[in-house]
mmCIF file of C-alpha atoms and ligand atoms in Angstrom:
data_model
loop_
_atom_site.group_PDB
_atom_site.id
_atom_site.type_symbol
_atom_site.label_atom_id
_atom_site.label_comp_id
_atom_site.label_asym_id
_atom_site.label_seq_id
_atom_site.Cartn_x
_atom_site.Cartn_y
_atom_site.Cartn_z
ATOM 1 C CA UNK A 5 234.305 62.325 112.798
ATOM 2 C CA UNK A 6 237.585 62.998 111.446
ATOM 3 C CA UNK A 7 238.286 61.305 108.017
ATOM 4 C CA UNK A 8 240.401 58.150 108.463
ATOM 5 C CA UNK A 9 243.971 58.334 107.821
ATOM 6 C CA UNK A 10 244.814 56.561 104.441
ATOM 7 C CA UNK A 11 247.154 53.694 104.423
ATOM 8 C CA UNK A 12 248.328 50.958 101.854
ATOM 9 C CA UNK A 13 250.709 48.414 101.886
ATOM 10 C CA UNK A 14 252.588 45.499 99.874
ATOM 11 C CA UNK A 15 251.722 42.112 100.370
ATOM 12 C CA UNK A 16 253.934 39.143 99.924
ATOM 13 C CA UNK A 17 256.206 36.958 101.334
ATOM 14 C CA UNK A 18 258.724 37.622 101.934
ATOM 15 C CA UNK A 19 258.346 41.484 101.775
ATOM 16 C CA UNK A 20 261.341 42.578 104.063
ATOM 17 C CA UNK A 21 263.408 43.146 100.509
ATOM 18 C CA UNK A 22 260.673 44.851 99.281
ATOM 19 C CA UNK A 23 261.756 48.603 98.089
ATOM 20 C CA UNK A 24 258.131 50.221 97.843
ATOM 21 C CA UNK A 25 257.521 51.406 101.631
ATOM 22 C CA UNK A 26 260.784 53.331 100.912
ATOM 23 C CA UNK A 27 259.473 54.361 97.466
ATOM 24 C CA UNK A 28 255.818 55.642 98.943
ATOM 25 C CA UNK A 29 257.182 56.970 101.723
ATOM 26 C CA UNK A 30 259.283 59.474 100.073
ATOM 27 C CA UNK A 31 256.386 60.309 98.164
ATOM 28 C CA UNK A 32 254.009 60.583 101.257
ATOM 29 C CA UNK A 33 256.849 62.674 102.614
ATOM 30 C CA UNK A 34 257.111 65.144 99.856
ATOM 31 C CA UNK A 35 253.988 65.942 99.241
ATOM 32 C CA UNK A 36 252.882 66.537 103.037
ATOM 33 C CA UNK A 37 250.463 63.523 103.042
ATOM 34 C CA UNK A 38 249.309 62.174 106.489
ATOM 35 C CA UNK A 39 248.994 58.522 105.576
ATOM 36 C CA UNK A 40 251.262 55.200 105.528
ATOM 37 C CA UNK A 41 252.165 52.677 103.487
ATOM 38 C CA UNK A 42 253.635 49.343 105.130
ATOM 39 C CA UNK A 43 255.140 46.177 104.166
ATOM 40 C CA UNK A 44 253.014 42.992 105.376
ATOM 41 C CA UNK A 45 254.350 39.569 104.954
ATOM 42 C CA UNK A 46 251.058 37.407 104.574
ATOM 43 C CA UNK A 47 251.686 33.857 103.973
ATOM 44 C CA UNK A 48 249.625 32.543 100.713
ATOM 45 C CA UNK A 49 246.908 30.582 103.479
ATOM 46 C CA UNK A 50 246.337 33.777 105.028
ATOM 47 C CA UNK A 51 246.066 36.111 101.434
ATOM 48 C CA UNK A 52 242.253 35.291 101.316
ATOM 49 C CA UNK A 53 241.264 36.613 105.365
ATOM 50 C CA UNK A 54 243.708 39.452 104.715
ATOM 51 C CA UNK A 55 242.569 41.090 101.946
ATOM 52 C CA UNK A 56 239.298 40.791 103.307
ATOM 53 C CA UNK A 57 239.947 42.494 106.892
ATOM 54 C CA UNK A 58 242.551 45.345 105.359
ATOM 55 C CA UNK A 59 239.747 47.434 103.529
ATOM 56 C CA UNK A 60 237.590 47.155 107.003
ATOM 57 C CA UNK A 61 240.566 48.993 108.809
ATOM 58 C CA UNK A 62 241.364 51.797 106.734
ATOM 59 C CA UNK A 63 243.201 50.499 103.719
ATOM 60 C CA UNK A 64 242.789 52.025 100.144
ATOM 61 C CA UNK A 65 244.790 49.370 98.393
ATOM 62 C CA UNK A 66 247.567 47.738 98.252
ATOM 63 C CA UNK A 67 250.683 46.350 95.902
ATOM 64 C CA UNK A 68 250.980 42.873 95.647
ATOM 65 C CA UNK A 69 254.346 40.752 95.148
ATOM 66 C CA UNK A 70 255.961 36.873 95.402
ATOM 67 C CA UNK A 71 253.959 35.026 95.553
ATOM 68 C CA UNK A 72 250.820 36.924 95.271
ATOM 69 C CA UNK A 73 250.498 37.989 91.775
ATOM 70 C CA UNK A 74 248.695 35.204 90.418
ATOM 71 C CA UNK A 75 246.377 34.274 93.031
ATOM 72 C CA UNK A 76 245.263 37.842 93.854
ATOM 73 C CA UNK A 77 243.088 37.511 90.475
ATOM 74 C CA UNK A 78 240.914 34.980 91.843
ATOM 75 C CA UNK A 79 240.072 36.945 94.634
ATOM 76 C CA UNK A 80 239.484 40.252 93.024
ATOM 77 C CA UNK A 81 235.980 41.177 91.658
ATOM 78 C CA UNK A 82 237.552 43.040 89.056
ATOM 79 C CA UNK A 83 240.279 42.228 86.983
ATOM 80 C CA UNK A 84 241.569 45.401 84.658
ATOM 81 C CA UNK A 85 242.159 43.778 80.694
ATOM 82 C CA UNK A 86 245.920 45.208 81.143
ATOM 83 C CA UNK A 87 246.328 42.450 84.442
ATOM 84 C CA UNK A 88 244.114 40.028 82.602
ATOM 85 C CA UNK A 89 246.580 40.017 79.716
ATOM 86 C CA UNK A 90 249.323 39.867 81.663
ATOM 87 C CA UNK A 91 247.983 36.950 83.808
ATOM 88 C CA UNK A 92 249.048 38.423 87.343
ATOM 89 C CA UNK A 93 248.443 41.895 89.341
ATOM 90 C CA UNK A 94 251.041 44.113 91.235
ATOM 91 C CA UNK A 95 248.289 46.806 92.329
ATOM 92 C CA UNK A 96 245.260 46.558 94.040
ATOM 93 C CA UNK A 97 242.013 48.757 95.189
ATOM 94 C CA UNK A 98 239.503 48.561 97.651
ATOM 95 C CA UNK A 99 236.568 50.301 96.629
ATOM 96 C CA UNK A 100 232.879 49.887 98.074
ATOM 97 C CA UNK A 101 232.235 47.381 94.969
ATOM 98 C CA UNK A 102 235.390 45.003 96.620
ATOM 99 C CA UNK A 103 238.658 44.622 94.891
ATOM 100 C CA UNK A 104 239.860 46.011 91.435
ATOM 101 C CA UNK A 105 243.085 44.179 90.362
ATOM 102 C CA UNK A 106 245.611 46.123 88.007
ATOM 103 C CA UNK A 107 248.809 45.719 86.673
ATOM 104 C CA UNK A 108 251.427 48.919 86.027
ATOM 105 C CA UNK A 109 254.309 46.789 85.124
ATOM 106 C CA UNK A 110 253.630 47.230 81.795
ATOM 107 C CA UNK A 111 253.448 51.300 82.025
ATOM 108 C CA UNK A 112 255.900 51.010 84.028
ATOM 109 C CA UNK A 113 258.025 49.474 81.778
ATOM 110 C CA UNK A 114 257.138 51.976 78.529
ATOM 111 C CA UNK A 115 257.144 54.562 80.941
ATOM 112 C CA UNK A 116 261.045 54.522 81.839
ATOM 113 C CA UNK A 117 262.231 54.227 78.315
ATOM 114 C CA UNK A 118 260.225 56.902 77.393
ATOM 115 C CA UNK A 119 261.569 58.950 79.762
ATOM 116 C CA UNK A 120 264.883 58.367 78.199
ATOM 117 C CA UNK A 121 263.993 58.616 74.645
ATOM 118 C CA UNK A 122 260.816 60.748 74.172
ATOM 119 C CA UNK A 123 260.211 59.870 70.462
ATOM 120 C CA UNK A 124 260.739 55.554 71.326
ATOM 121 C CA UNK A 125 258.923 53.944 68.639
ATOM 122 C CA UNK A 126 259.440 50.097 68.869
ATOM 123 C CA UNK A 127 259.429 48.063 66.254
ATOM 124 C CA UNK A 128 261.584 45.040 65.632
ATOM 125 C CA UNK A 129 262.476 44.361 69.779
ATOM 126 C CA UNK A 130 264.652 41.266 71.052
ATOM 127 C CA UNK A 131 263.357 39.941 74.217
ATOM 128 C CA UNK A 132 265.255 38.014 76.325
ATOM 129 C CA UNK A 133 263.236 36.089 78.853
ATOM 130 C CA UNK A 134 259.852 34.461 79.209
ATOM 131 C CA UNK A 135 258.858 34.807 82.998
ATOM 132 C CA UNK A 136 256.057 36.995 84.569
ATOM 133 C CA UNK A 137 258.187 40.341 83.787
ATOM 134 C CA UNK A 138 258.240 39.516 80.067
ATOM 135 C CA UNK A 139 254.797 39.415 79.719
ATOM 136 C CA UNK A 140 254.244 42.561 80.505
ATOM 137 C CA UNK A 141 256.724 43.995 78.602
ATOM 138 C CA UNK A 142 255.439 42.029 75.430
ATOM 139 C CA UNK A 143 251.995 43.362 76.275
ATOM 140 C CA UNK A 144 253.538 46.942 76.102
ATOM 141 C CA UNK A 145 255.347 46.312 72.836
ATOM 142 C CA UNK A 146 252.175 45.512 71.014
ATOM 143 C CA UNK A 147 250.765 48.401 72.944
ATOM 144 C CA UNK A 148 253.369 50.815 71.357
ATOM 145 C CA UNK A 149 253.154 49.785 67.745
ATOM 146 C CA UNK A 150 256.167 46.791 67.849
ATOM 147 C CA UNK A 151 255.543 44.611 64.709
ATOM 148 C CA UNK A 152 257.988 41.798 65.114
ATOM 149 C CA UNK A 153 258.953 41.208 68.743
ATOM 150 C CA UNK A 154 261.869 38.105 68.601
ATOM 151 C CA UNK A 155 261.173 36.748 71.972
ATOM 152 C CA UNK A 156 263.495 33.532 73.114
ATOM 153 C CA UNK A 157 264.090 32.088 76.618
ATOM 154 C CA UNK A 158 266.232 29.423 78.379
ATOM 155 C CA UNK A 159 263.557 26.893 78.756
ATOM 156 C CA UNK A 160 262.047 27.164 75.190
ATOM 157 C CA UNK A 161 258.499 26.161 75.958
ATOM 158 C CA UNK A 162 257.845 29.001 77.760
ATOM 159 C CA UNK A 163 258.636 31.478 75.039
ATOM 160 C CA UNK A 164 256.511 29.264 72.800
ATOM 161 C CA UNK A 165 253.689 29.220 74.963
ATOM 162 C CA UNK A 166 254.144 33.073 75.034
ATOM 163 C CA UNK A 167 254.373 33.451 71.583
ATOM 164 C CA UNK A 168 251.162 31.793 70.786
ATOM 165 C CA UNK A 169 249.357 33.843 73.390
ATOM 166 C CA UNK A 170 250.403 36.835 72.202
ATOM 167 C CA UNK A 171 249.851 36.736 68.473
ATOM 168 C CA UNK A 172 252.018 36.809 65.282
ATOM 169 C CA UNK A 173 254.015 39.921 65.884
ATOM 170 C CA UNK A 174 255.874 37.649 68.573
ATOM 171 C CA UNK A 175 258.239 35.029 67.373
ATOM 172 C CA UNK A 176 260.103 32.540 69.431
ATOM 173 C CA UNK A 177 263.572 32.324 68.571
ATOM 174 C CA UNK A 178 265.817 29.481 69.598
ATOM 175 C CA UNK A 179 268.071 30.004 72.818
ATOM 176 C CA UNK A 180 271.239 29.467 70.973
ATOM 177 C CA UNK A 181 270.209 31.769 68.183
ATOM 178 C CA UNK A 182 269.858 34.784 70.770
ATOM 179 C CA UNK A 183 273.007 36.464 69.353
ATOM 180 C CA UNK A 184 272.040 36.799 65.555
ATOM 181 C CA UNK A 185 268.330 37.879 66.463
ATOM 182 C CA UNK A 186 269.717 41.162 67.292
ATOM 183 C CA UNK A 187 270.356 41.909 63.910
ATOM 184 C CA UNK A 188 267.855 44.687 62.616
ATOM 185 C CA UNK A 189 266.709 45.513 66.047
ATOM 186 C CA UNK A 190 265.440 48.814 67.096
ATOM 187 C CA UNK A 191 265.274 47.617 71.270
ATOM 188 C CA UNK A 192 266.693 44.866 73.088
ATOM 189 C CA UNK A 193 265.061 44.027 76.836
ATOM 190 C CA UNK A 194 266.727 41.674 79.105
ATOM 191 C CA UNK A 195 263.866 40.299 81.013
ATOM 192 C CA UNK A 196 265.752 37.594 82.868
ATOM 193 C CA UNK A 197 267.436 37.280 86.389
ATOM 194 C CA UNK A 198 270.020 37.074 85.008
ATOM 195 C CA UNK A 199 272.714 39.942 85.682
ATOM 196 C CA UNK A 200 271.602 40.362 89.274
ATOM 197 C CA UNK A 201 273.580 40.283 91.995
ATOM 198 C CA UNK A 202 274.623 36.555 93.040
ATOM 199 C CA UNK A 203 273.440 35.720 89.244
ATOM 200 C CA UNK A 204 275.254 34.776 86.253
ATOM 201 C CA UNK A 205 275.669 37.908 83.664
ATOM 202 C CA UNK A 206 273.157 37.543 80.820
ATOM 203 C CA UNK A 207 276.091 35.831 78.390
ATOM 204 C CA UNK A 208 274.931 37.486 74.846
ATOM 205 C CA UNK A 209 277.191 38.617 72.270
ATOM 206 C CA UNK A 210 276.093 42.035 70.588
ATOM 207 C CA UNK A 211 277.831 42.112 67.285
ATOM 208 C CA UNK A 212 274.532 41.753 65.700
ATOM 209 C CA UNK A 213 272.574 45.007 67.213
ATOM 210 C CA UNK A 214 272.574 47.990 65.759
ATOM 211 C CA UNK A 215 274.539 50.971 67.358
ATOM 212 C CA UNK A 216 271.122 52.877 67.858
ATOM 213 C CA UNK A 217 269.227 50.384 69.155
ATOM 214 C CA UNK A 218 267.996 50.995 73.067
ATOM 215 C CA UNK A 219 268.871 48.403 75.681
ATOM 216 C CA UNK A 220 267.567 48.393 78.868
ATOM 217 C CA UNK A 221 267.645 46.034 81.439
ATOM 218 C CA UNK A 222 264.302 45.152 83.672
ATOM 219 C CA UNK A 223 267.717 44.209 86.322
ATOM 220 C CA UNK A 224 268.292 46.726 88.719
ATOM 221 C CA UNK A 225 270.629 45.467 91.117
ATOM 222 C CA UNK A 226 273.073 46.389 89.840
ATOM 223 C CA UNK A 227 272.180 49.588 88.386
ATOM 224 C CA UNK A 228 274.892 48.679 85.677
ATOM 225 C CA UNK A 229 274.660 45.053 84.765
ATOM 226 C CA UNK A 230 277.053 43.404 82.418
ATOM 227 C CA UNK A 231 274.557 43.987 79.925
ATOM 228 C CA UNK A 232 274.321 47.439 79.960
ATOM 229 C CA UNK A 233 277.865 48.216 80.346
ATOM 230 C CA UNK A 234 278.488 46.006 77.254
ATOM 231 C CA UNK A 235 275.874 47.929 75.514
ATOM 232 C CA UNK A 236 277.456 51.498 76.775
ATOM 233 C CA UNK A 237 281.094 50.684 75.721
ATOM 234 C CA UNK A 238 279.541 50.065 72.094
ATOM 235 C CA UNK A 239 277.628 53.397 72.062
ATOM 236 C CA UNK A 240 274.298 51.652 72.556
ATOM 237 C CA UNK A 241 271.540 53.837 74.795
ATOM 238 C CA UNK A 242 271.325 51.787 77.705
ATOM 239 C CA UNK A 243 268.546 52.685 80.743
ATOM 240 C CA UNK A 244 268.748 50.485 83.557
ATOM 241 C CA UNK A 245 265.784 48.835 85.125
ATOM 242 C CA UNK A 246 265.488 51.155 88.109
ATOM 243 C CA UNK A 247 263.205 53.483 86.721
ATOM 244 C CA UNK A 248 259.982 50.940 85.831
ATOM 245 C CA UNK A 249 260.060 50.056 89.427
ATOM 246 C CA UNK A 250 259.292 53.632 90.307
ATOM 247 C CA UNK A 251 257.286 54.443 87.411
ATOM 248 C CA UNK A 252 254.531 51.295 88.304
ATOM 249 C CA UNK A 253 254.280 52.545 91.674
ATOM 250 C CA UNK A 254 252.818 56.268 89.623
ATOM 251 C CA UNK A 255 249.255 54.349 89.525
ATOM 252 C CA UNK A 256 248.960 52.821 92.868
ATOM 253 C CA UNK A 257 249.778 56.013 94.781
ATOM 254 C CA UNK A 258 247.408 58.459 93.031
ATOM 255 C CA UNK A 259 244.998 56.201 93.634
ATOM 256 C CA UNK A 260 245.118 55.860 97.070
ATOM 257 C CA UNK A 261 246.501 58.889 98.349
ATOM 258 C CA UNK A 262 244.769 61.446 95.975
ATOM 259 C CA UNK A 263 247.663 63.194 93.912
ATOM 260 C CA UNK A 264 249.801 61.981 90.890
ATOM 261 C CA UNK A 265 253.809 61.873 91.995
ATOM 262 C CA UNK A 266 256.488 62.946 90.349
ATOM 263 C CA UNK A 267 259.135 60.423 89.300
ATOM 264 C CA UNK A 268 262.354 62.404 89.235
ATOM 265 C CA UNK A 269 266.266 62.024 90.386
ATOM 266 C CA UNK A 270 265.360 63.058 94.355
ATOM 267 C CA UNK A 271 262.825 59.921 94.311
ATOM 268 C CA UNK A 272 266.026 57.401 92.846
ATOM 269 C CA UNK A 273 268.227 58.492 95.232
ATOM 270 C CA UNK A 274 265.639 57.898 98.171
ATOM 271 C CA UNK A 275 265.337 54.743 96.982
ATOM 272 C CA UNK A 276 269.034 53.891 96.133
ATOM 273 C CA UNK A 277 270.042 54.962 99.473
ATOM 274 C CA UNK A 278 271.600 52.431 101.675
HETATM 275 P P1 NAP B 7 260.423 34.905 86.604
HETATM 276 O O1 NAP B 7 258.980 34.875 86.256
HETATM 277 O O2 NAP B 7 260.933 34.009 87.680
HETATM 278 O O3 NAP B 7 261.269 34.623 85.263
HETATM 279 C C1 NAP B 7 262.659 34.521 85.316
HETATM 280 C C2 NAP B 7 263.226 34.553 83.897
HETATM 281 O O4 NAP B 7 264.664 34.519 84.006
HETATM 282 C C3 NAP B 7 262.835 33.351 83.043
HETATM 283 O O5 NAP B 7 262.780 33.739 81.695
HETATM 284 C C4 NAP B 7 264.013 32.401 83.303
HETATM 285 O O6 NAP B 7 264.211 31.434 82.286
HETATM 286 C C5 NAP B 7 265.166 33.378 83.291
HETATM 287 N N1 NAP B 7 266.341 32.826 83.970
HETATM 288 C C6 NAP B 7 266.549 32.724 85.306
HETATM 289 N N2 NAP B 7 267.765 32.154 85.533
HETATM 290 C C7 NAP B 7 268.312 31.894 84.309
HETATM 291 C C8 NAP B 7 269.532 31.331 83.891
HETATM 292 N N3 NAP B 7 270.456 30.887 84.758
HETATM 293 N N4 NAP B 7 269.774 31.228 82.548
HETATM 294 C C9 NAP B 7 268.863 31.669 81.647
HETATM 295 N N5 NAP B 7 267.682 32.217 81.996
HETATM 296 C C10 NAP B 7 267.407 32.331 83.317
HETATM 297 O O7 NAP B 7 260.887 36.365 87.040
HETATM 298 P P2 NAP B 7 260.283 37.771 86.523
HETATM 299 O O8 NAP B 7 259.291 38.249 87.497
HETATM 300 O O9 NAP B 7 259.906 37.620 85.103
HETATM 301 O O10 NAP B 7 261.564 38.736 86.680
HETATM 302 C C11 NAP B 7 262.649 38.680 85.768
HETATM 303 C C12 NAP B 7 263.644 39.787 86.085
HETATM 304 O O11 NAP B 7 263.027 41.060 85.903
HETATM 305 C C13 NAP B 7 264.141 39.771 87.523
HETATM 306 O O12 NAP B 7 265.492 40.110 87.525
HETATM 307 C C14 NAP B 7 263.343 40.857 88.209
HETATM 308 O O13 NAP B 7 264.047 41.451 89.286
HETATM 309 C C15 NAP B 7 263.193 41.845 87.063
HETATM 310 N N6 NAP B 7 262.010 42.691 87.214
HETATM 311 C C16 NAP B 7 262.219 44.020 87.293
HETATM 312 C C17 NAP B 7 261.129 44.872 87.427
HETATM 313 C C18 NAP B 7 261.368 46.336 87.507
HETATM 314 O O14 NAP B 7 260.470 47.069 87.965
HETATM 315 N N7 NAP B 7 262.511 46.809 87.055
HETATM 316 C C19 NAP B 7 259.829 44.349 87.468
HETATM 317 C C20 NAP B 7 259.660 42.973 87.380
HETATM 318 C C21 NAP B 7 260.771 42.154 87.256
HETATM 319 P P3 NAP B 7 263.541 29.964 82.425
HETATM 320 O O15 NAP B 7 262.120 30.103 81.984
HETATM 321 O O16 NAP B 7 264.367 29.116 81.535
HETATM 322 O O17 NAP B 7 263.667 29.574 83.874
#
């Protein structure tokens, strides 16, 4: 019998926005691989059935979105430490055993500034946000060495909740107090909404940050938020958000279609194209 053809897909809902098909099928292009990866809107009733049918008809895995992340860790019969820190999974497997749940965001995340700056050492980092995105950047900090990670948010609870999860080395700084905790910073993350398109800019005042220090914005459309161009016209390094979408999907793909892809400038502008 001829080997099955290998497929995957990302699961949420809605998933038509959703730029991973375009992402994995550049890949599957490039490298000559006969499989498919397709977007499937599965309401949150019908997440349970579906992930039980979809290894049964050829799929290897799958990446998960809104509103599946959380949820999709009560299902799975294995939950990697890096998605059980993180408290939600963007990347699943089907193997014989049933369902391993990961999450990349995190390497992802380290991934594209380190593609920027090889030698990124973070130590003292601002982050702005407290959502499901920052907690996989803070996870990533502590992975890389940070020490003091100055972590505030809009609705202050959640930073303090965040804080306390993730140990000492991250303090929650007051909302209003965003501007001065810059000072002494090595890296600056915006992990809020806010700088998308249809969203307010992020409304932060720089003065404090050093010249060096890295900002990058987890916001990538727009490529160029406020933030970023801010952080530019100042001399700041400043690396959009763009590239820890593609570098999460890095994980996913070699495992289910057999060969480790290249993240490189051909792959962005498959992705970026209209
Ligand atoms: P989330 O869980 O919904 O969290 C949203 C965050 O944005 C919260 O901290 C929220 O603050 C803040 N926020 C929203 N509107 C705000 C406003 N008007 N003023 C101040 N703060 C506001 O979302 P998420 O999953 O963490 O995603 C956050 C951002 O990261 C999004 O832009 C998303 O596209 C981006 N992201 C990018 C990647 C990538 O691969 N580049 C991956 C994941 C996420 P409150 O707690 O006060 O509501």
């Amino acid at each position: 019998m001829t080997p099955p053809i290998p497929l995957a897909a990302v699961i949420g809902c809605p998933v038509a926005h959703s730029r991973s098909p375009r992402l994995h099928g550049h890949w599957l292009a490039r490298y000559g691989i006969v499989g498919h990866y397709v977007p499937l809107q599965i309401a949150p009733g019908d997440l349970e059935p579906a992930l039980r049918l979809l290894p049964r008809i050829g799929f290897r895995g799958a990446n998960v979105t809104i509103p599946h992340k959380e949820a999709v860790l009560a299902l799975a019969t294995d939950v990697t430490p890096g998605a059980r820190r993180i408290g939600a999974a963007n990347t699943l497997l089907f193997t014989e055993a049933g369902i391993m749940a990961d999450n990349t965001d995190a390497y992802g995340f380290a991934s594209n500034i380190l593609d920027h700056r090889r030698d990124w050492q973070p130590r003292t980092v601002a982050v702005i946000g407290a959502g499901g995105a920052a907690r996989a950047v803070l996870a990533a900090l502590l992975d890389r060495g940070a020490t003091e990670i100055r972590l505030t948010n809009r609705t202050p609870d959640r930073a303090h909740r965040l804080a306390e999860e993730f140990g000492p080395a991250v303090q929650s700084v007051r909302w209003e107090a965003r501007a001065e905790m810059l000072d002494g910073c090595d890296t600056l993350v915006n992990a809020t909404a806010l700088g998308m398109t249809g969203k307010p800019p992020l409304d932060l005042a720089l003065g404090a940050l050093p010249r060096d220090a890295i900002v990058n914005d987890l916001v990538y459309a727009p490529l160029e938020t406020p933030l970023l161009a801010a952080a530019r016209a100042r001399g700041n390094p400043a690396i959009d958000g763009l590239g820890m979408l593609l570098h999460q999907a890095v994980p996913g793909f070699e495992r289910w279609f057999g060969l480790r892809p290249q993240v490189d400038r051909a792959l962005r502008d498959a992705v970026l194209a209209p």
